[in-house]
Amino acid sequence: MFDIVFLGTSASAPSIYRGLSAQAILAGEDRFLVDCGEGTQRQILRSGIGFKKLNRILLTHSHLDHILGLGGLVSTFTRWESMDDLTIVGGEHTLERVRTLLFDVVLVGQTPPIPIYLETVTEATEIYRGKNFTVSAFPVTHRGRGCFGYTFQEDNHRPFLAEKADKLSVPHGPERGRLVKGETVTLADGRIIRPDMLLGEEEKGVKVCITGDIARTDNIEQYVADADVLITESTFLDSEREEANSFGHITAQQAAELAKSVNIKHLLITHVSRRYREYDVIKEAQATFPNSTVVRDLDHYSIRRGQALEKVEQDS
């Protein structure tokens, strides 16, 4: 149901191999950008996903390593790309900085050629309803006001059981199509067939959670519990937990402890500091939660109902 493309995975400042925070979530015809660090638009081009329909940007917080790429990206969107509008979502303080960046710098003295909507989030709430999925925001603790994570939740589903339809002699064609849509049909012989007569047990939809930068994990457990994929930060190793806490971050071990405690299936670690070797970060996380991965720029993962997380290999 969801594809995740990591566009930037470094903490605070870019490294030779890692750009600043950004990830794209692809959900059918809907596409979202979560955070937009410096250089994001070039990473979008390198990833091959392109700009088309990437017109909803969700921001976790106001720090520049997560929003500074908006200047160039919005300039490109408004000058060169065919878009009907652009919506940027975030906390109040985050959008104050975005408003200054866009309207006092990038677009100063101009009327944007497309509508740009700034949607403020103030609490845990659903912010978007797509086809068979929702996007919700949830509050997180970091440095500063109004920090949020985001959950992409596929709707639960009851599969249509063709063998039951065969037993009831439901003909192939429009009747089955209407039943799949949840409509009751009357067959030619007068029998009334309800959808629940042909549907299997409810299957849980895929759940993907992105926390952004966080200083603690106990206050987000209710929002990320049972996620198929949890994407969170690991700016420090646990030997420096006290320093991590003072800067509003968590360690690889804390990320793994969260995943283990709330029944996460796959932990994807990002926001990696240049001070550490990737090997040491993944070693620490996997010691507590074996199904942990440190992601890299341009990594592409796919998650579907009833299937394990799959890494999509890119064409060379």
Short mmCIF file of C-alpha atoms in Angstrom, two decimals:
data_model
loop_
_atom_site.label_atom_id
_atom_site.label_comp_id
_atom_site.label_asym_id
_atom_site.label_seq_id
_atom_site.Cartn_x
_atom_site.Cartn_y
_atom_site.Cartn_z
CA MET A 1 0.00 0.00 0.00
CA PHE A 2 2.85 2.40 0.83
CA ASP A 3 6.25 3.10 -0.70
CA ILE A 4 8.86 4.99 1.30
CA VAL A 5 11.72 6.76 -0.46
CA PHE A 6 14.41 8.22 1.77
CA LEU A 7 15.75 11.44 0.27
CA GLY A 8 17.92 12.60 3.19
CA THR A 9 19.05 10.66 6.26
CA SER A 10 21.69 12.77 8.00
CA ALA A 11 21.39 14.52 11.35
CA SER A 12 21.77 18.31 11.56
CA ALA A 13 24.32 18.70 8.77
CA PRO A 14 24.92 16.78 5.52
CA SER A 15 27.75 14.33 5.12
CA ILE A 16 29.44 13.09 1.96
CA TYR A 17 26.94 10.24 1.70
CA ARG A 18 23.85 11.60 3.47
CA GLY A 19 21.67 14.62 2.76
CA LEU A 20 19.37 16.41 5.18
CA SER A 21 16.05 15.07 6.39
CA ALA A 22 13.36 14.26 3.85
CA GLN A 23 11.32 11.24 2.85
CA ALA A 24 8.60 10.69 0.29
CA ILE A 25 5.58 8.50 0.97
CA LEU A 26 3.79 7.16 -2.09
CA ALA A 27 0.24 5.85 -1.62
CA GLY A 28 -1.39 5.00 -4.93
CA GLU A 29 -2.04 8.27 -6.73
CA ASP A 30 -1.26 10.30 -3.60
CA ARG A 31 2.27 11.43 -2.80
CA PHE A 32 3.60 13.15 0.30
CA LEU A 33 6.89 14.72 1.28
CA VAL A 34 7.73 14.51 4.98
CA ASP A 35 10.26 17.23 5.85
CA CYS A 36 12.36 19.07 3.32
CA GLY A 37 15.98 19.60 4.25
CA GLU A 38 18.43 21.52 2.09
CA GLY A 39 19.00 19.79 -1.26
CA THR A 40 15.75 17.81 -1.24
CA GLN A 41 14.71 18.77 -4.77
CA ARG A 42 17.92 17.37 -6.23
CA GLN A 43 17.40 14.16 -4.26
CA ILE A 44 13.89 13.90 -5.67
CA LEU A 45 15.38 14.02 -9.16
CA ARG A 46 18.07 11.48 -8.28
CA SER A 47 15.47 9.11 -6.80
CA GLY A 48 13.49 9.03 -10.04
CA ILE A 49 10.13 9.71 -8.39
CA GLY A 50 9.89 13.19 -9.94
CA PHE A 51 7.80 16.14 -8.78
CA LYS A 52 4.44 15.14 -10.25
CA LYS A 53 1.62 15.23 -7.66
CA LEU A 54 4.11 15.76 -4.82
CA ASN A 55 1.99 18.63 -3.61
CA ARG A 56 1.45 17.80 0.08
CA ILE A 57 4.38 18.53 2.39
CA LEU A 58 4.21 17.42 6.04
CA LEU A 59 6.71 19.06 8.39
CA THR A 60 7.69 17.52 11.72
CA HIS A 61 9.19 20.67 13.28
CA SER A 62 10.74 24.04 12.57
CA HIS A 63 14.49 23.36 12.62
CA LEU A 64 16.29 24.46 9.50
CA ASP A 65 17.74 21.04 8.67
CA HIS A 66 14.13 19.92 8.16
CA ILE A 67 12.64 22.90 6.30
CA LEU A 68 15.35 24.90 4.51
CA GLY A 69 14.94 22.96 1.27
CA LEU A 70 11.43 24.38 0.93
CA GLY A 71 12.81 27.59 -0.55
CA GLY A 72 14.27 25.99 -3.64
CA LEU A 73 11.57 23.35 -3.92
CA VAL A 74 8.69 25.84 -3.84
CA SER A 75 10.50 28.08 -6.31
CA THR A 76 10.76 25.12 -8.69
CA PHE A 77 7.16 24.07 -8.09
CA THR A 78 5.77 27.52 -8.79
CA ARG A 79 7.91 28.25 -11.85
CA TRP A 80 8.44 24.99 -13.70
CA GLU A 81 6.09 22.28 -12.51
CA SER A 82 2.44 21.88 -13.48
CA MET A 83 0.61 21.79 -10.15
CA ASP A 84 -2.83 23.01 -9.17
CA ASP A 85 -1.86 23.89 -5.60
CA LEU A 86 0.56 23.16 -2.77
CA THR A 87 -0.34 22.33 0.83
CA ILE A 88 2.19 22.52 3.65
CA VAL A 89 1.22 21.04 7.01
CA GLY A 90 2.90 21.59 10.37
CA GLY A 91 2.74 23.06 13.84
CA GLU A 92 2.11 26.77 14.36
CA HIS A 93 5.73 27.69 15.07
CA THR A 94 6.93 25.64 12.11
CA LEU A 95 4.56 27.38 9.72
CA GLU A 96 5.57 30.80 11.07
CA ARG A 97 9.13 30.09 9.89
CA VAL A 98 7.87 28.64 6.61
CA ARG A 99 5.73 31.71 5.99
CA THR A 100 8.76 33.96 6.51
CA LEU A 101 10.97 31.81 4.28
CA LEU A 102 8.48 31.62 1.43
CA PHE A 103 6.69 34.97 1.41
CA ASP A 104 9.43 37.26 2.74
CA VAL A 105 12.30 35.68 0.81
CA VAL A 106 11.48 33.27 -2.02
CA LEU A 107 8.25 34.87 -3.23
CA VAL A 108 8.70 38.40 -1.92
CA GLY A 109 6.78 40.90 -4.03
CA GLN A 110 5.19 38.13 -6.11
CA THR A 111 1.77 36.61 -6.32
CA PRO A 112 2.31 32.83 -6.32
CA PRO A 113 1.12 31.32 -9.62
CA ILE A 114 -0.56 28.52 -7.66
CA PRO A 115 -2.39 28.63 -4.32
CA ILE A 116 -0.12 27.76 -1.38
CA TYR A 117 -2.03 26.58 1.69
CA LEU A 118 -0.46 26.45 5.15
CA GLU A 119 -2.45 24.08 7.37
CA THR A 120 -1.71 24.33 11.10
CA VAL A 121 -1.79 21.23 13.29
CA THR A 122 -2.41 21.73 17.00
CA GLU A 123 -3.26 18.24 18.28
CA ALA A 124 -3.48 14.59 17.36
CA THR A 125 -5.88 14.54 14.44
CA GLU A 126 -6.60 13.14 11.00
CA ILE A 127 -5.27 15.54 8.38
CA TYR A 128 -5.99 13.74 5.12
CA ARG A 129 -8.34 11.09 3.77
CA GLY A 130 -7.18 9.33 0.63
CA LYS A 131 -8.51 6.34 -1.26
CA ASN A 132 -8.45 3.52 1.30
CA PHE A 133 -6.07 5.25 3.72
CA THR A 134 -5.73 8.16 6.13
CA VAL A 135 -2.90 10.40 7.31
CA SER A 136 -2.90 11.55 10.93
CA ALA A 137 -0.64 13.81 12.96
CA PHE A 138 0.43 13.11 16.53
CA PRO A 139 2.36 15.34 18.95
CA VAL A 140 5.99 14.57 19.81
CA THR A 141 8.48 16.13 22.20
CA HIS A 142 11.58 17.77 20.72
CA ARG A 143 13.09 21.23 21.10
CA GLY A 144 10.56 23.97 20.52
CA ARG A 145 6.80 24.17 20.21
CA GLY A 146 4.44 22.26 17.97
CA CYS A 147 6.42 19.19 16.90
CA PHE A 148 4.53 16.36 15.21
CA GLY A 149 4.92 12.90 13.79
CA TYR A 150 2.69 11.37 11.13
CA THR A 151 0.86 8.06 10.70
CA PHE A 152 -0.14 6.62 7.33
CA GLN A 153 -2.88 4.07 7.97
CA GLU A 154 -4.43 1.84 5.33
CA ASP A 155 -8.11 1.04 5.89
CA ASN A 156 -8.98 -2.40 7.21
CA HIS A 157 -10.28 -4.74 4.53
CA ARG A 158 -12.53 -7.79 4.24
CA PRO A 159 -11.48 -9.80 1.19
CA PHE A 160 -14.05 -10.94 -1.36
CA LEU A 161 -14.14 -14.76 -1.37
CA ALA A 162 -14.71 -15.96 -4.92
CA GLU A 163 -15.27 -19.55 -3.80
CA LYS A 164 -18.28 -18.46 -1.72
CA ALA A 165 -19.64 -16.55 -4.70
CA ASP A 166 -19.23 -19.68 -6.83
CA LYS A 167 -21.12 -21.80 -4.29
CA LEU A 168 -23.97 -19.30 -4.31
CA SER A 169 -23.92 -19.22 -8.13
CA VAL A 170 -23.28 -15.47 -8.26
CA PRO A 171 -22.48 -14.81 -11.93
CA HIS A 172 -19.23 -13.19 -12.98
CA GLY A 173 -19.74 -9.60 -14.05
CA PRO A 174 -21.55 -6.54 -12.65
CA GLU A 175 -23.12 -8.42 -9.75
CA ARG A 176 -19.78 -9.40 -8.27
CA GLY A 177 -18.43 -5.91 -8.88
CA ARG A 178 -21.29 -4.37 -6.92
CA LEU A 179 -20.83 -6.84 -4.06
CA VAL A 180 -17.12 -5.99 -3.86
CA LYS A 181 -18.15 -2.32 -3.51
CA GLY A 182 -20.39 -3.25 -0.57
CA GLU A 183 -23.73 -3.21 -2.39
CA THR A 184 -26.51 -5.78 -1.98
CA VAL A 185 -27.65 -7.40 -5.25
CA THR A 186 -30.70 -9.30 -6.37
CA LEU A 187 -29.93 -12.21 -8.69
CA ALA A 188 -32.03 -13.19 -11.69
CA ASP A 189 -33.68 -15.99 -9.69
CA GLY A 190 -34.80 -13.51 -7.04
CA ARG A 191 -32.24 -14.38 -4.35
CA ILE A 192 -30.85 -11.45 -2.41
CA ILE A 193 -27.09 -11.57 -1.80
CA ARG A 194 -25.52 -9.30 0.79
CA PRO A 195 -21.79 -8.42 0.72
CA ASP A 196 -21.16 -9.91 4.17
CA MET A 197 -22.24 -13.30 2.80
CA LEU A 198 -19.17 -13.31 0.54
CA LEU A 199 -16.53 -11.51 2.59
CA GLY A 200 -13.76 -13.03 4.68
CA GLU A 201 -12.48 -11.98 8.07
CA GLU A 202 -11.32 -8.40 8.40
CA GLU A 203 -7.64 -7.86 7.62
CA LYS A 204 -5.76 -5.04 9.28
CA GLY A 205 -4.43 -2.32 7.01
CA VAL A 206 -0.76 -1.38 6.81
CA LYS A 207 0.44 1.24 9.31
CA VAL A 208 3.54 3.42 8.79
CA CYS A 209 4.64 5.94 11.44
CA ILE A 210 7.23 8.70 11.11
CA THR A 211 8.26 10.45 14.32
CA GLY A 212 10.72 13.08 13.15
CA ASP A 213 13.16 14.18 15.87
CA ILE A 214 12.10 13.19 19.38
CA ALA A 215 13.43 13.61 22.92
CA ARG A 216 11.33 10.86 24.54
CA THR A 217 9.38 7.80 23.50
CA ASP A 218 6.91 7.13 26.32
CA ASN A 219 4.42 9.77 25.13
CA ILE A 220 4.14 8.42 21.58
CA GLU A 221 3.65 4.73 22.33
CA GLN A 222 -0.13 4.96 21.89
CA TYR A 223 0.27 6.46 18.41
CA VAL A 224 2.93 4.15 16.99
CA ALA A 225 1.91 0.86 18.63
CA ASP A 226 1.53 -2.12 16.27
CA ALA A 227 2.95 -0.24 13.29
CA ASP A 228 4.21 -2.32 10.41
CA VAL A 229 6.97 0.26 9.90
CA LEU A 230 8.31 2.78 12.41
CA ILE A 231 10.65 5.43 11.02
CA THR A 232 12.46 7.26 13.78
CA GLU A 233 15.71 8.98 14.57
CA SER A 234 18.93 7.83 16.23
CA THR A 235 21.14 10.86 16.51
CA PHE A 236 23.25 9.39 19.34
CA LEU A 237 24.51 6.09 20.67
CA ASP A 238 23.47 5.05 24.14
CA SER A 239 26.88 5.81 25.65
CA GLU A 240 25.87 9.46 25.18
CA ARG A 241 22.24 9.18 26.27
CA GLU A 242 22.55 12.13 28.64
CA GLU A 243 23.85 14.36 25.84
CA ALA A 244 21.11 13.09 23.53
CA ASN A 245 18.50 14.05 26.09
CA SER A 246 19.96 17.53 26.52
CA PHE A 247 19.66 18.14 22.77
CA GLY A 248 16.17 16.66 22.46
CA HIS A 249 17.13 13.41 20.72
CA ILE A 250 17.11 9.68 21.38
CA THR A 251 19.69 6.95 20.94
CA ALA A 252 19.70 3.84 18.78
CA GLN A 253 19.00 1.72 21.85
CA GLN A 254 16.03 3.89 22.83
CA ALA A 255 14.59 3.57 19.31
CA ALA A 256 14.97 -0.19 19.51
CA GLU A 257 13.43 -0.34 23.00
CA LEU A 258 10.41 1.58 21.72
CA ALA A 259 10.01 -0.78 18.76
CA LYS A 260 10.24 -3.84 21.00
CA SER A 261 7.83 -2.53 23.62
CA VAL A 262 4.94 -1.60 21.31
CA ASN A 263 4.98 -4.49 18.82
CA ILE A 264 6.62 -2.80 15.84
CA LYS A 265 7.35 -5.11 12.91
CA HIS A 266 10.11 -3.14 11.15
CA LEU A 267 12.26 -0.33 12.59
CA LEU A 268 13.88 2.02 10.08
CA ILE A 269 16.45 4.35 11.64
CA THR A 270 17.30 7.70 10.10
CA HIS A 271 18.76 11.09 11.18
CA VAL A 272 22.19 9.51 11.60
CA SER A 273 25.03 11.62 12.99
CA ARG A 274 28.35 11.94 11.20
CA ARG A 275 30.10 11.20 14.48
CA TYR A 276 29.21 7.50 14.31
CA ARG A 277 29.88 4.62 12.00
CA GLU A 278 26.71 3.17 10.53
CA TYR A 279 27.86 -0.25 11.73
CA ASP A 280 27.85 0.90 15.37
CA VAL A 281 24.36 2.36 15.11
CA ILE A 282 22.85 -0.78 13.64
CA LYS A 283 24.76 -3.02 16.06
CA GLU A 284 23.32 -1.16 19.03
CA ALA A 285 19.76 -1.19 17.67
CA GLN A 286 19.78 -4.85 16.63
CA ALA A 287 21.05 -5.95 20.05
CA THR A 288 17.60 -4.97 21.40
CA PHE A 289 15.39 -5.20 18.30
CA PRO A 290 16.83 -7.47 15.58
CA ASN A 291 14.46 -6.23 12.87
CA SER A 292 16.19 -2.83 12.74
CA THR A 293 17.70 -1.17 9.67
CA VAL A 294 19.74 2.01 9.30
CA VAL A 295 18.50 3.57 6.08
CA ARG A 296 20.58 5.42 3.52
CA ASP A 297 19.82 8.18 1.06
CA LEU A 298 17.71 6.98 -1.89
CA ASP A 299 16.75 3.71 -0.20
CA HIS A 300 13.27 2.70 -1.39
CA TYR A 301 11.03 0.37 0.64
CA SER A 302 7.62 -1.06 -0.14
CA ILE A 303 5.08 -2.41 2.35
CA ARG A 304 1.86 -4.19 1.38
CA ARG A 305 -0.92 -5.79 3.39
CA GLY A 306 0.07 -9.26 4.53
CA GLN A 307 3.62 -8.93 3.22
CA ALA A 308 6.98 -8.19 4.79
CA LEU A 309 8.75 -4.90 4.21
CA GLU A 310 10.61 -5.12 0.91
CA LYS A 311 13.57 -3.09 -0.25
CA VAL A 312 13.09 -2.02 -3.86
CA GLU A 313 16.28 -2.30 -5.88
CA GLN A 314 17.00 0.71 -8.04
CA ASP A 315 18.08 0.49 -11.65
CA SER A 316 21.74 1.40 -12.00
#
